[in-house]
mmCIF file of C-alpha atoms in Angstrom:
data_model
loop_
_atom_site.group_PDB
_atom_site.id
_atom_site.type_symbol
_atom_site.label_atom_id
_atom_site.label_comp_id
_atom_site.label_asym_id
_atom_site.label_seq_id
_atom_site.Cartn_x
_atom_site.Cartn_y
_atom_site.Cartn_z
ATOM 1 C CA MET A 234 -51.780 72.143 52.927
ATOM 2 C CA LYS A 235 -49.798 68.909 52.380
ATOM 3 C CA THR A 236 -46.719 68.966 54.606
ATOM 4 C CA TYR A 237 -44.080 66.297 55.142
ATOM 5 C CA LEU A 238 -41.223 65.971 57.597
ATOM 6 C CA VAL A 239 -38.063 65.430 55.538
ATOM 7 C CA GLY A 240 -34.325 64.910 55.671
ATOM 8 C CA GLY A 241 -32.256 64.600 58.809
ATOM 9 C CA ALA A 242 -35.096 64.364 61.311
ATOM 10 C CA VAL A 243 -36.530 61.305 59.536
ATOM 11 C CA ARG A 244 -33.082 59.773 58.985
ATOM 12 C CA ASP A 245 -31.994 60.183 62.601
ATOM 13 C CA ARG A 246 -35.234 58.714 63.932
ATOM 14 C CA LEU A 247 -34.689 55.618 61.792
ATOM 15 C CA LEU A 248 -31.125 55.417 63.119
ATOM 16 C CA GLY A 249 -32.355 55.638 66.691
ATOM 17 C CA LEU A 250 -30.611 58.972 67.232
ATOM 18 C CA GLU A 251 -31.918 62.080 68.908
ATOM 19 C CA PRO A 252 -33.230 64.210 66.008
ATOM 20 C CA GLY A 253 -32.070 67.782 65.644
ATOM 21 C CA ASP A 254 -33.922 70.559 63.834
ATOM 22 C CA ARG A 255 -37.021 69.498 61.939
ATOM 23 C CA ASP A 256 -37.423 70.543 58.311
ATOM 24 C CA TRP A 257 -40.641 70.353 56.348
ATOM 25 C CA VAL A 258 -41.522 70.319 52.678
ATOM 26 C CA VAL A 259 -44.853 71.660 51.407
ATOM 27 C CA VAL A 260 -46.486 70.290 48.247
ATOM 28 C CA GLY A 261 -49.032 72.087 46.061
ATOM 29 C CA GLU A 262 -48.601 75.608 47.436
ATOM 30 C CA SER A 263 -47.125 78.876 46.166
ATOM 31 C CA GLN A 264 -45.287 81.716 47.849
ATOM 32 C CA ALA A 265 -48.475 83.761 47.853
ATOM 33 C CA SER A 266 -50.576 81.029 49.480
ATOM 34 C CA MET A 267 -47.902 80.429 52.122
ATOM 35 C CA GLU A 268 -47.845 84.092 53.051
ATOM 36 C CA VAL A 269 -51.634 84.191 53.192
ATOM 37 C CA ALA A 270 -51.465 81.277 55.641
ATOM 38 C CA GLY A 271 -49.195 83.350 57.885
ATOM 39 C CA PHE A 272 -45.800 81.872 56.994
ATOM 40 C CA LYS A 273 -42.857 84.301 56.959
ATOM 41 C CA PRO A 274 -40.584 84.078 53.875
ATOM 42 C CA VAL A 275 -36.859 83.810 54.696
ATOM 43 C CA GLY A 276 -35.325 81.985 51.728
ATOM 44 C CA ARG A 277 -32.930 83.891 49.515
ATOM 45 C CA ASP A 278 -32.156 81.269 46.854
ATOM 46 C CA PHE A 279 -35.395 79.264 47.038
ATOM 47 C CA PRO A 280 -38.771 79.542 48.785
ATOM 48 C CA VAL A 281 -38.345 78.831 52.513
ATOM 49 C CA PHE A 282 -40.731 80.011 55.212
ATOM 50 C CA LEU A 283 -40.950 80.058 58.986
ATOM 51 C CA HIS A 284 -44.041 78.573 60.603
ATOM 52 C CA PRO A 285 -46.032 81.323 62.363
ATOM 53 C CA ASP A 286 -46.213 79.358 65.622
ATOM 54 C CA SER A 287 -43.337 76.841 65.816
ATOM 55 C CA GLY A 288 -40.751 78.868 63.894
ATOM 56 C CA GLU A 289 -39.687 75.712 62.048
ATOM 57 C CA GLU A 290 -38.624 75.898 58.399
ATOM 58 C CA TYR A 291 -41.070 74.938 55.667
ATOM 59 C CA ALA A 292 -39.810 74.824 52.065
ATOM 60 C CA LEU A 293 -41.877 74.530 48.918
ATOM 61 C CA ALA A 294 -41.280 71.325 47.008
ATOM 62 C CA ARG A 295 -38.822 72.153 44.262
ATOM 63 C CA THR A 296 -36.611 70.830 41.513
ATOM 64 C CA GLU A 297 -33.154 72.079 40.573
ATOM 65 C CA ARG A 298 -31.493 72.247 37.170
ATOM 66 C CA LYS A 299 -27.789 72.791 36.594
ATOM 67 C CA SER A 300 -27.079 76.095 34.861
ATOM 68 C CA GLY A 301 -23.399 76.780 35.572
ATOM 69 C CA ARG A 302 -20.313 75.679 37.469
ATOM 70 C CA GLY A 303 -20.068 75.511 41.230
ATOM 71 C CA TYR A 304 -22.621 74.927 43.947
ATOM 72 C CA ARG A 305 -24.620 78.075 43.093
ATOM 73 C CA GLY A 306 -25.065 77.268 39.420
ATOM 74 C CA PHE A 307 -28.678 76.067 39.661
ATOM 75 C CA VAL A 308 -32.101 77.137 38.436
ATOM 76 C CA VAL A 309 -34.801 76.412 41.010
ATOM 77 C CA ASP A 310 -38.396 75.550 40.116
ATOM 78 C CA ALA A 311 -40.873 75.669 43.028
ATOM 79 C CA ASP A 312 -44.069 75.515 40.993
ATOM 80 C CA PRO A 313 -47.114 74.078 42.844
ATOM 81 C CA SER A 314 -47.073 71.184 40.381
ATOM 82 C CA VAL A 315 -43.743 69.844 41.716
ATOM 83 C CA THR A 316 -44.370 66.525 43.468
ATOM 84 C CA LEU A 317 -42.911 65.231 46.705
ATOM 85 C CA GLU A 318 -41.052 62.509 44.806
ATOM 86 C CA GLN A 319 -39.477 65.118 42.517
ATOM 87 C CA ASP A 320 -38.359 67.114 45.532
ATOM 88 C CA LEU A 321 -36.830 64.050 47.168
ATOM 89 C CA GLY A 322 -35.118 63.184 43.891
ATOM 90 C CA ARG A 323 -32.968 66.327 43.957
ATOM 91 C CA ARG A 324 -31.447 65.421 47.335
ATOM 92 C CA ASP A 325 -27.940 64.126 47.869
ATOM 93 C CA PHE A 326 -28.132 60.723 49.555
ATOM 94 C CA THR A 327 -30.873 58.138 49.796
ATOM 95 C CA ILE A 328 -30.789 58.291 53.598
ATOM 96 C CA ASN A 329 -31.693 61.994 53.332
ATOM 97 C CA ALA A 330 -34.380 61.464 50.678
ATOM 98 C CA ILE A 331 -37.066 60.077 52.966
ATOM 99 C CA ALA A 332 -40.237 61.932 53.953
ATOM 100 C CA GLN A 333 -42.814 61.239 56.644
ATOM 101 C CA ASP A 334 -46.450 62.266 56.415
ATOM 102 C CA ALA A 335 -48.714 63.454 59.208
ATOM 103 C CA GLU A 336 -49.708 59.880 60.086
ATOM 104 C CA GLY A 337 -46.086 58.765 60.409
ATOM 105 C CA ARG A 338 -46.000 56.866 57.096
ATOM 106 C CA LEU A 339 -42.742 56.976 55.171
ATOM 107 C CA VAL A 340 -42.431 58.135 51.580
ATOM 108 C CA ASP A 341 -39.201 56.493 50.458
ATOM 109 C CA PRO A 342 -38.908 56.318 46.654
ATOM 110 C CA PHE A 343 -35.137 55.694 46.678
ATOM 111 C CA ASP A 344 -34.989 52.981 49.352
ATOM 112 C CA GLY A 345 -33.235 55.169 51.882
ATOM 113 C CA ALA A 346 -34.596 53.116 54.782
ATOM 114 C CA ARG A 347 -33.002 50.023 53.296
ATOM 115 C CA ASP A 348 -29.664 51.817 53.012
ATOM 116 C CA ILE A 349 -29.971 52.982 56.616
ATOM 117 C CA GLU A 350 -30.454 49.380 57.669
ATOM 118 C CA ALA A 351 -27.489 48.300 55.518
ATOM 119 C CA ARG A 352 -25.409 51.276 56.754
ATOM 120 C CA VAL A 353 -24.631 52.494 53.232
ATOM 121 C CA LEU A 354 -24.196 56.089 52.098
ATOM 122 C CA ARG A 355 -25.461 56.101 48.508
ATOM 123 C CA HIS A 356 -26.222 58.969 46.124
ATOM 124 C CA VAL A 357 -29.801 59.431 44.951
ATOM 125 C CA GLY A 358 -29.217 59.858 41.233
ATOM 126 C CA ASP A 359 -27.031 61.190 38.439
ATOM 127 C CA ALA A 360 -27.751 64.793 39.456
ATOM 128 C CA PHE A 361 -25.399 64.205 42.388
ATOM 129 C CA VAL A 362 -22.487 65.268 40.172
ATOM 130 C CA GLU A 363 -23.990 68.724 39.659
ATOM 131 C CA ASP A 364 -23.040 69.975 43.128
ATOM 132 C CA PRO A 365 -19.339 69.617 44.070
ATOM 133 C CA LEU A 366 -20.104 70.367 47.708
ATOM 134 C CA ARG A 367 -21.706 66.931 47.933
ATOM 135 C CA VAL A 368 -18.260 65.313 47.893
ATOM 136 C CA LEU A 369 -17.453 67.104 51.142
ATOM 137 C CA ARG A 370 -20.906 66.336 52.534
ATOM 138 C CA ALA A 371 -20.330 62.629 51.890
ATOM 139 C CA ALA A 372 -17.085 62.785 53.830
ATOM 140 C CA ARG A 373 -18.688 64.795 56.628
ATOM 141 C CA PHE A 374 -21.548 62.303 56.943
ATOM 142 C CA MET A 375 -18.949 59.563 57.214
ATOM 143 C CA ALA A 376 -17.299 61.474 60.074
ATOM 144 C CA ARG A 377 -20.647 61.445 61.840
ATOM 145 C CA PHE A 378 -21.857 57.943 60.992
ATOM 146 C CA ALA A 379 -18.717 55.811 60.634
ATOM 147 C CA THR A 380 -19.065 54.732 64.266
ATOM 148 C CA LEU A 381 -22.453 53.264 63.333
ATOM 149 C CA GLY A 382 -20.823 51.110 60.664
ATOM 150 C CA PHE A 383 -21.569 53.228 57.586
ATOM 151 C CA ARG A 384 -19.549 52.998 54.387
ATOM 152 C CA VAL A 385 -19.715 54.860 51.090
ATOM 153 C CA ALA A 386 -21.293 52.803 48.296
ATOM 154 C CA ASP A 387 -18.793 51.776 45.635
ATOM 155 C CA GLU A 388 -20.742 53.494 42.884
ATOM 156 C CA THR A 389 -20.935 56.695 44.933
ATOM 157 C CA MET A 390 -17.185 56.676 45.568
ATOM 158 C CA ALA A 391 -16.590 56.164 41.844
ATOM 159 C CA LEU A 392 -18.855 59.108 41.069
ATOM 160 C CA MET A 393 -17.010 61.263 43.608
ATOM 161 C CA ARG A 394 -13.706 60.451 41.903
ATOM 162 C CA THR A 395 -15.211 61.527 38.595
ATOM 163 C CA MET A 396 -16.335 64.809 40.149
ATOM 164 C CA VAL A 397 -12.833 65.458 41.492
ATOM 165 C CA GLU A 398 -11.302 64.729 38.104
ATOM 166 C CA SER A 399 -13.697 67.186 36.455
ATOM 167 C CA GLY A 400 -12.085 70.044 38.379
ATOM 168 C CA GLU A 401 -15.381 71.358 39.770
ATOM 169 C CA LEU A 402 -14.194 71.200 43.374
ATOM 170 C CA ALA A 403 -12.011 74.197 42.576
ATOM 171 C CA GLU A 404 -15.265 76.188 42.331
ATOM 172 C CA LEU A 405 -16.080 75.678 46.005
ATOM 173 C CA VAL A 406 -15.931 78.897 47.989
ATOM 174 C CA PRO A 407 -13.726 78.837 51.119
ATOM 175 C CA GLU A 408 -16.599 79.472 53.488
ATOM 176 C CA ARG A 409 -18.444 76.332 52.363
ATOM 177 C CA VAL A 410 -15.304 74.182 52.610
ATOM 178 C CA TRP A 411 -14.674 75.473 56.136
ATOM 179 C CA GLN A 412 -18.292 74.889 57.107
ATOM 180 C CA GLU A 413 -18.036 71.203 56.176
ATOM 181 C CA LEU A 414 -14.546 70.826 57.662
ATOM 182 C CA ARG A 415 -15.590 72.461 60.918
ATOM 183 C CA ARG A 416 -18.534 70.120 61.358
ATOM 184 C CA ALA A 417 -16.417 67.092 60.443
ATOM 185 C CA ILE A 418 -13.617 67.718 62.948
ATOM 186 C CA ALA A 419 -16.260 68.235 65.639
ATOM 187 C CA SER A 420 -17.780 64.834 64.827
ATOM 188 C CA GLU A 421 -17.028 61.549 66.528
ATOM 189 C CA ARG A 422 -14.780 60.141 63.779
ATOM 190 C CA PRO A 423 -12.941 62.940 61.896
ATOM 191 C CA SER A 424 -10.596 60.347 60.404
ATOM 192 C CA ALA A 425 -13.466 59.058 58.268
ATOM 193 C CA PHE A 426 -13.792 62.535 56.752
ATOM 194 C CA LEU A 427 -10.087 62.650 55.885
ATOM 195 C CA ARG A 428 -9.972 59.078 54.642
ATOM 196 C CA THR A 429 -13.043 59.475 52.430
ATOM 197 C CA LEU A 430 -11.664 62.635 50.826
ATOM 198 C CA HIS A 431 -8.229 61.080 50.427
ATOM 199 C CA ASP A 432 -9.608 57.943 48.798
ATOM 200 C CA CYS A 433 -11.552 59.890 46.161
ATOM 201 C CA GLY A 434 -8.755 62.408 45.523
ATOM 202 C CA ALA A 435 -10.604 65.413 46.963
ATOM 203 C CA LEU A 436 -8.277 65.946 49.927
ATOM 204 C CA ALA A 437 -5.500 66.993 47.535
ATOM 205 C CA VAL A 438 -7.827 69.705 46.208
ATOM 206 C CA VAL A 439 -9.358 71.138 49.367
ATOM 207 C CA LEU A 440 -6.615 70.387 51.928
ATOM 208 C CA PRO A 441 -3.408 69.760 49.945
ATOM 209 C CA GLU A 442 -1.239 70.512 52.995
ATOM 210 C CA VAL A 443 -2.887 67.607 54.859
ATOM 211 C CA ASP A 444 -3.009 65.301 51.849
ATOM 212 C CA ALA A 445 0.766 65.724 51.449
ATOM 213 C CA LEU A 446 1.272 63.944 54.782
ATOM 214 C CA TYR A 447 0.043 60.583 53.470
ATOM 215 C CA GLY A 448 2.923 58.306 52.604
ATOM 216 C CA VAL A 449 5.455 60.340 54.614
ATOM 217 C CA PRO A 450 7.240 57.921 57.007
ATOM 218 C CA GLN A 451 7.975 58.530 60.684
ATOM 219 C CA ARG A 452 10.233 56.656 63.102
ATOM 220 C CA ALA A 453 8.436 53.444 63.993
ATOM 221 C CA GLU A 454 9.651 53.416 67.600
ATOM 222 C CA TYR A 455 7.668 56.610 68.224
ATOM 223 C CA HIS A 456 4.991 56.119 65.575
ATOM 224 C CA PRO A 457 4.026 52.459 65.100
ATOM 225 C CA GLU A 458 1.578 53.585 62.396
ATOM 226 C CA VAL A 459 4.592 55.013 60.471
ATOM 227 C CA ASP A 460 2.505 56.917 57.876
ATOM 228 C CA THR A 461 2.096 60.569 58.910
ATOM 229 C CA GLY A 462 -1.304 60.818 57.249
ATOM 230 C CA VAL A 463 -2.550 57.893 59.324
ATOM 231 C CA HIS A 464 -1.059 59.545 62.419
ATOM 232 C CA VAL A 465 -3.061 62.722 61.767
ATOM 233 C CA GLU A 466 -6.220 60.640 61.391
ATOM 234 C CA LEU A 467 -5.552 59.027 64.777
ATOM 235 C CA VAL A 468 -4.770 62.388 66.392
ATOM 236 C CA CYS A 469 -8.023 63.903 65.108
ATOM 237 C CA ASP A 470 -10.011 60.965 66.453
ATOM 238 C CA MET A 471 -8.268 61.220 69.813
ATOM 239 C CA ALA A 472 -8.956 64.971 69.944
ATOM 240 C CA ALA A 473 -12.627 64.227 69.274
ATOM 241 C CA LYS A 474 -12.571 61.779 72.189
ATOM 242 C CA LEU A 475 -10.788 64.138 74.600
ATOM 243 C CA ALA A 476 -12.744 67.253 73.597
ATOM 244 C CA PRO A 477 -16.052 66.119 72.038
ATOM 245 C CA GLY A 478 -17.556 68.635 69.631
ATOM 246 C CA ASP A 479 -14.635 71.083 70.004
ATOM 247 C CA ASP A 480 -13.684 72.178 66.477
ATOM 248 C CA LEU A 481 -11.054 74.580 67.883
ATOM 249 C CA VAL A 482 -9.052 71.709 69.383
ATOM 250 C CA GLY A 483 -9.931 69.567 66.366
ATOM 251 C CA PHE A 484 -8.483 72.028 63.859
ATOM 252 C CA ALA A 485 -5.253 72.385 65.841
ATOM 253 C CA ALA A 486 -4.975 68.588 65.989
ATOM 254 C CA LEU A 487 -5.517 68.350 62.232
ATOM 255 C CA THR A 488 -2.756 70.825 61.372
ATOM 256 C CA HIS A 489 -0.104 70.310 64.063
ATOM 257 C CA ASP A 490 2.244 68.211 61.897
ATOM 258 C CA LEU A 491 2.047 69.926 58.492
ATOM 259 C CA GLY A 492 5.800 70.504 58.535
ATOM 260 C CA LYS A 493 6.495 66.783 58.175
ATOM 261 C CA ALA A 494 5.453 66.964 54.520
ATOM 262 C CA LEU A 495 8.407 69.308 53.942
ATOM 263 C CA THR A 496 11.117 67.105 55.471
ATOM 264 C CA PRO A 497 13.888 66.383 52.903
ATOM 265 C CA GLY A 498 13.961 62.792 51.728
ATOM 266 C CA ASP A 499 17.506 62.168 52.903
ATOM 267 C CA VAL A 500 16.505 62.992 56.506
ATOM 268 C CA LEU A 501 13.467 60.687 56.713
ATOM 269 C CA PRO A 502 12.090 59.125 58.803
ATOM 270 C CA LYS A 503 13.345 61.797 61.223
ATOM 271 C CA HIS A 504 11.597 65.173 61.156
ATOM 272 C CA ILE A 505 14.039 67.637 62.661
ATOM 273 C CA GLY A 506 12.500 71.090 63.006
ATOM 274 C CA HIS A 507 9.135 70.066 61.593
ATOM 275 C CA GLU A 508 7.295 72.110 64.224
ATOM 276 C CA GLN A 509 8.796 75.352 62.902
ATOM 277 C CA ALA A 510 8.545 74.253 59.259
ATOM 278 C CA GLY A 511 4.826 73.629 59.696
ATOM 279 C CA VAL A 512 3.947 77.256 60.420
ATOM 280 C CA ALA A 513 4.205 78.442 56.795
ATOM 281 C CA PRO A 514 1.883 75.799 55.252
ATOM 282 C CA LEU A 515 -0.508 76.281 58.178
ATOM 283 C CA ARG A 516 -0.734 79.996 57.498
ATOM 284 C CA LYS A 517 -1.260 79.310 53.796
ATOM 285 C CA LEU A 518 -4.108 76.898 54.548
ATOM 286 C CA CYS A 519 -5.735 79.342 56.960
ATOM 287 C CA GLU A 520 -5.507 82.205 54.500
ATOM 288 C CA ARG A 521 -6.979 80.176 51.654
ATOM 289 C CA LEU A 522 -9.941 78.846 53.641
ATOM 290 C CA LYS A 523 -10.448 82.050 55.668
ATOM 291 C CA ILE A 524 -10.132 80.174 58.945
ATOM 292 C CA PRO A 525 -11.370 82.164 61.981
ATOM 293 C CA THR A 526 -8.692 83.985 63.972
ATOM 294 C CA GLY A 527 -9.086 81.935 67.147
ATOM 295 C CA HIS A 528 -8.629 78.682 65.237
ATOM 296 C CA ARG A 529 -5.567 80.054 63.434
ATOM 297 C CA GLN A 530 -3.911 81.193 66.628
ATOM 298 C CA LEU A 531 -4.392 77.962 68.574
ATOM 299 C CA ALA A 532 -3.316 75.878 65.563
ATOM 300 C CA GLU A 533 -0.114 77.875 65.157
ATOM 301 C CA ILE A 534 0.661 77.594 68.876
ATOM 302 C CA ALA A 535 0.130 73.809 68.787
ATOM 303 C CA CYS A 536 2.205 73.467 65.617
ATOM 304 C CA ARG A 537 5.085 75.455 67.086
ATOM 305 C CA GLU A 538 5.008 74.221 70.700
ATOM 306 C CA HIS A 539 3.855 70.603 70.742
ATOM 307 C CA LEU A 540 7.334 69.137 71.113
ATOM 308 C CA ASN A 541 8.062 71.534 73.966
ATOM 309 C CA VAL A 542 4.945 70.313 75.757
ATOM 310 C CA HIS A 543 5.925 66.686 75.141
ATOM 311 C CA ARG A 544 9.182 67.325 77.007
ATOM 312 C CA PHE A 545 7.595 69.593 79.609
ATOM 313 C CA ASP A 546 9.082 67.609 82.501
ATOM 314 C CA GLU A 547 12.553 68.584 81.273
ATOM 315 C CA LEU A 548 11.840 72.321 81.166
ATOM 316 C CA ARG A 549 13.038 74.700 83.836
ATOM 317 C CA ALA A 550 10.434 76.903 85.505
ATOM 318 C CA SER A 551 11.695 79.925 83.552
ATOM 319 C CA THR A 552 11.325 78.068 80.261
ATOM 320 C CA ALA A 553 7.832 76.938 81.204
ATOM 321 C CA VAL A 554 6.792 80.529 81.953
ATOM 322 C CA LYS A 555 8.243 81.694 78.627
ATOM 323 C CA LEU A 556 6.247 78.970 76.861
ATOM 324 C CA ILE A 557 3.051 80.182 78.536
ATOM 325 C CA GLU A 558 3.883 83.770 77.589
ATOM 326 C CA ARG A 559 4.484 82.806 73.944
ATOM 327 C CA CYS A 560 1.004 81.264 73.925
ATOM 328 C CA ASP A 561 -0.462 84.471 75.399
ATOM 329 C CA GLY A 562 -1.621 82.213 78.205
ATOM 330 C CA PHE A 563 -1.955 84.947 80.803
ATOM 331 C CA ARG A 564 -4.271 87.152 78.772
ATOM 332 C CA LYS A 565 -6.081 84.154 77.249
ATOM 333 C CA PRO A 566 -5.798 81.453 79.917
ATOM 334 C CA GLU A 567 -8.140 79.014 78.145
ATOM 335 C CA ARG A 568 -5.451 78.467 75.517
ATOM 336 C CA ILE A 569 -3.182 76.498 77.822
ATOM 337 C CA GLY A 570 -5.811 73.873 78.545
ATOM 338 C CA GLN A 571 -6.602 73.664 74.841
ATOM 339 C CA LEU A 572 -2.914 73.277 73.968
ATOM 340 C CA ALA A 573 -2.541 70.556 76.591
ATOM 341 C CA THR A 574 -5.456 68.660 75.057
ATOM 342 C CA VAL A 575 -4.074 68.933 71.513
ATOM 343 C CA CYS A 576 -0.676 67.673 72.670
ATOM 344 C CA GLU A 577 -2.258 64.774 74.539
ATOM 345 C CA ALA A 578 -4.184 63.883 71.374
ATOM 346 C CA ASP A 579 -0.906 63.986 69.431
ATOM 347 C CA LYS A 580 0.878 61.711 71.884
ATOM 348 C CA ARG A 581 -1.978 59.223 72.210
ATOM 349 C CA GLY A 582 -2.977 59.372 68.535
ATOM 350 C CA ARG A 583 -0.587 56.588 67.606
ATOM 351 C CA ALA A 584 -1.229 52.948 66.749
ATOM 352 C CA GLY A 585 -1.448 50.897 69.940
ATOM 353 C CA LEU A 586 -0.625 53.854 72.205
ATOM 354 C CA GLN A 587 -4.104 55.293 72.606
ATOM 355 C CA ASP A 588 -4.289 54.306 76.293
ATOM 356 C CA GLN A 589 -0.876 55.640 77.285
ATOM 357 C CA PRO A 590 -0.874 58.213 80.110
ATOM 358 C CA TYR A 591 0.148 61.757 79.283
ATOM 359 C CA PRO A 592 1.175 63.461 82.541
ATOM 360 C CA GLN A 593 2.586 66.437 80.641
ATOM 361 C CA ALA A 594 -0.928 67.796 80.162
ATOM 362 C CA ASP A 595 -1.604 68.026 83.889
ATOM 363 C CA ALA A 596 1.908 69.312 84.525
ATOM 364 C CA LEU A 597 1.405 72.162 82.045
ATOM 365 C CA ARG A 598 -1.950 73.025 83.555
ATOM 366 C CA ALA A 599 -0.495 72.974 87.079
ATOM 367 C CA ALA A 600 2.374 75.261 86.103
ATOM 368 C CA HIS A 601 -0.042 77.620 84.407
ATOM 369 C CA ALA A 602 -2.324 77.702 87.456
ATOM 370 C CA ALA A 603 0.622 78.476 89.727
ATOM 371 C CA ALA A 604 1.824 81.287 87.494
ATOM 372 C CA CYS A 605 -1.684 82.737 87.168
ATOM 373 C CA ALA A 606 -2.027 82.827 90.951
ATOM 374 C CA VAL A 607 0.635 85.549 91.129
ATOM 375 C CA ARG A 608 -1.023 88.960 91.523
ATOM 376 C CA ALA A 609 0.329 92.429 91.031
ATOM 377 C CA VAL A 610 -0.696 93.376 94.566
ATOM 378 C CA ASP A 611 1.731 90.749 95.874
ATOM 379 C CA LEU A 612 4.728 92.495 94.263
ATOM 380 C CA PRO A 613 7.007 94.867 96.218
ATOM 381 C CA ALA A 614 5.582 98.355 96.571
ATOM 382 C CA GLY A 615 6.927 101.274 94.564
ATOM 383 C CA LEU A 616 7.553 99.500 91.250
ATOM 384 C CA GLU A 617 6.782 101.420 88.076
ATOM 385 C CA GLY A 618 6.735 100.845 84.315
ATOM 386 C CA PRO A 619 8.820 97.937 82.950
ATOM 387 C CA ALA A 620 9.926 97.029 86.453
ATOM 388 C CA ILE A 621 6.423 95.760 87.221
ATOM 389 C CA GLY A 622 6.474 93.367 84.275
ATOM 390 C CA GLU A 623 9.962 92.134 85.143
ATOM 391 C CA ALA A 624 8.992 91.541 88.776
ATOM 392 C CA MET A 625 5.807 89.732 87.711
ATOM 393 C CA HIS A 626 7.838 87.494 85.394
ATOM 394 C CA LYS A 627 10.264 86.569 88.167
ATOM 395 C CA ALA A 628 7.440 85.957 90.631
ATOM 396 C CA ARG A 629 5.729 83.633 88.184
ATOM 397 C CA ILE A 630 8.936 81.651 87.719
ATOM 398 C CA ALA A 631 9.289 81.315 91.477
ATOM 399 C CA ALA A 632 5.652 80.219 91.792
ATOM 400 C CA VAL A 633 6.041 77.560 89.102
ATOM 401 C CA ALA A 634 9.251 76.291 90.691
ATOM 402 C CA ALA A 635 7.576 76.049 94.093
ATOM 403 C CA ALA A 636 4.492 74.296 92.748
ATOM 404 C CA THR A 637 6.211 71.802 90.434
ATOM 405 C CA GLY A 638 9.652 71.263 91.924
ATOM 406 C CA LYS A 639 11.293 72.521 88.736
ATOM 407 C CA LYS A 640 14.580 74.383 88.861
ATOM 408 C CA PRO A 641 14.099 78.116 88.337
#
């Protein structure tokens, strides 16, 4: 059985990164021969098997032919006659089209190793245009590898623009868009994902509410970067720095300012009420992409409350407790820390202000901790029904005032 290590494991080793899951391709075998050898079939759309001992995935070498629109419109051929080079030729980028044999020798028909050295993301061949998801994958790889100096090859960016213009991105199912978005905002440089999609026109298709922020001016004294789209890029990168790998915080950071795209032109560069205006487009985005409930809820809280957190030092203890209650921060206490992180990313995600302190985050957390320390057993005896909730509310206000020095 001829087996080769392929894809990400080979790429990451050449980049000097810790490799993740290992994937293997098998040449010259059939489904029947794989099963005879003890491999367990698990592939639904093409022949994939689990190794009987390691549990790693082994796929038969295959080719793909376009048969319809969208990412599922393919006919797969996994005949034993399919060569390793043919299998590598159906892959998306040259850096992912490298195989390694049992002796550690590379099979690299598309010069992927050279592109890794040059830090270039380049498509393998003309078949790239057949799968619209590859536009999002290019952007997501940029989110992961931009810090290593990668750029998208000019010819690949031109091809991506052609794919956007063809209208095929409209065929992408919400789950696949969210899968790529989720991985991108959890990467080290989410801004590279947004910028890549924006530059090829795809952001207007998959995230029109975010794309609409580019070119919208803000007050330069608060936002030296001026452009709201650039601000969101900076906020997403700061969120990735403050909460590495946290797509929940990342999604809230991405969507916190959607209301600024709706500000009337005669009001600009001010954005009065943008936090409330942003809720409607946020809900529309979440509904369209079927965003998970937890992500929706935190994003809406951050959209609605971020200005209140920015001015947290000005709030009375009673107002602070009401803010925590609106966030459901007593039943779901983790939300307050997450909100504090999103707001810090917003404040520090501005050109030249990335190192500014943000004491509001610790102040919010301290107020929340003080309020959470109040227990029902500490309340006066004999209270019943609504009186318990009212007494708890007052006790929390008193606790926050005592802990923070705020007026009740």
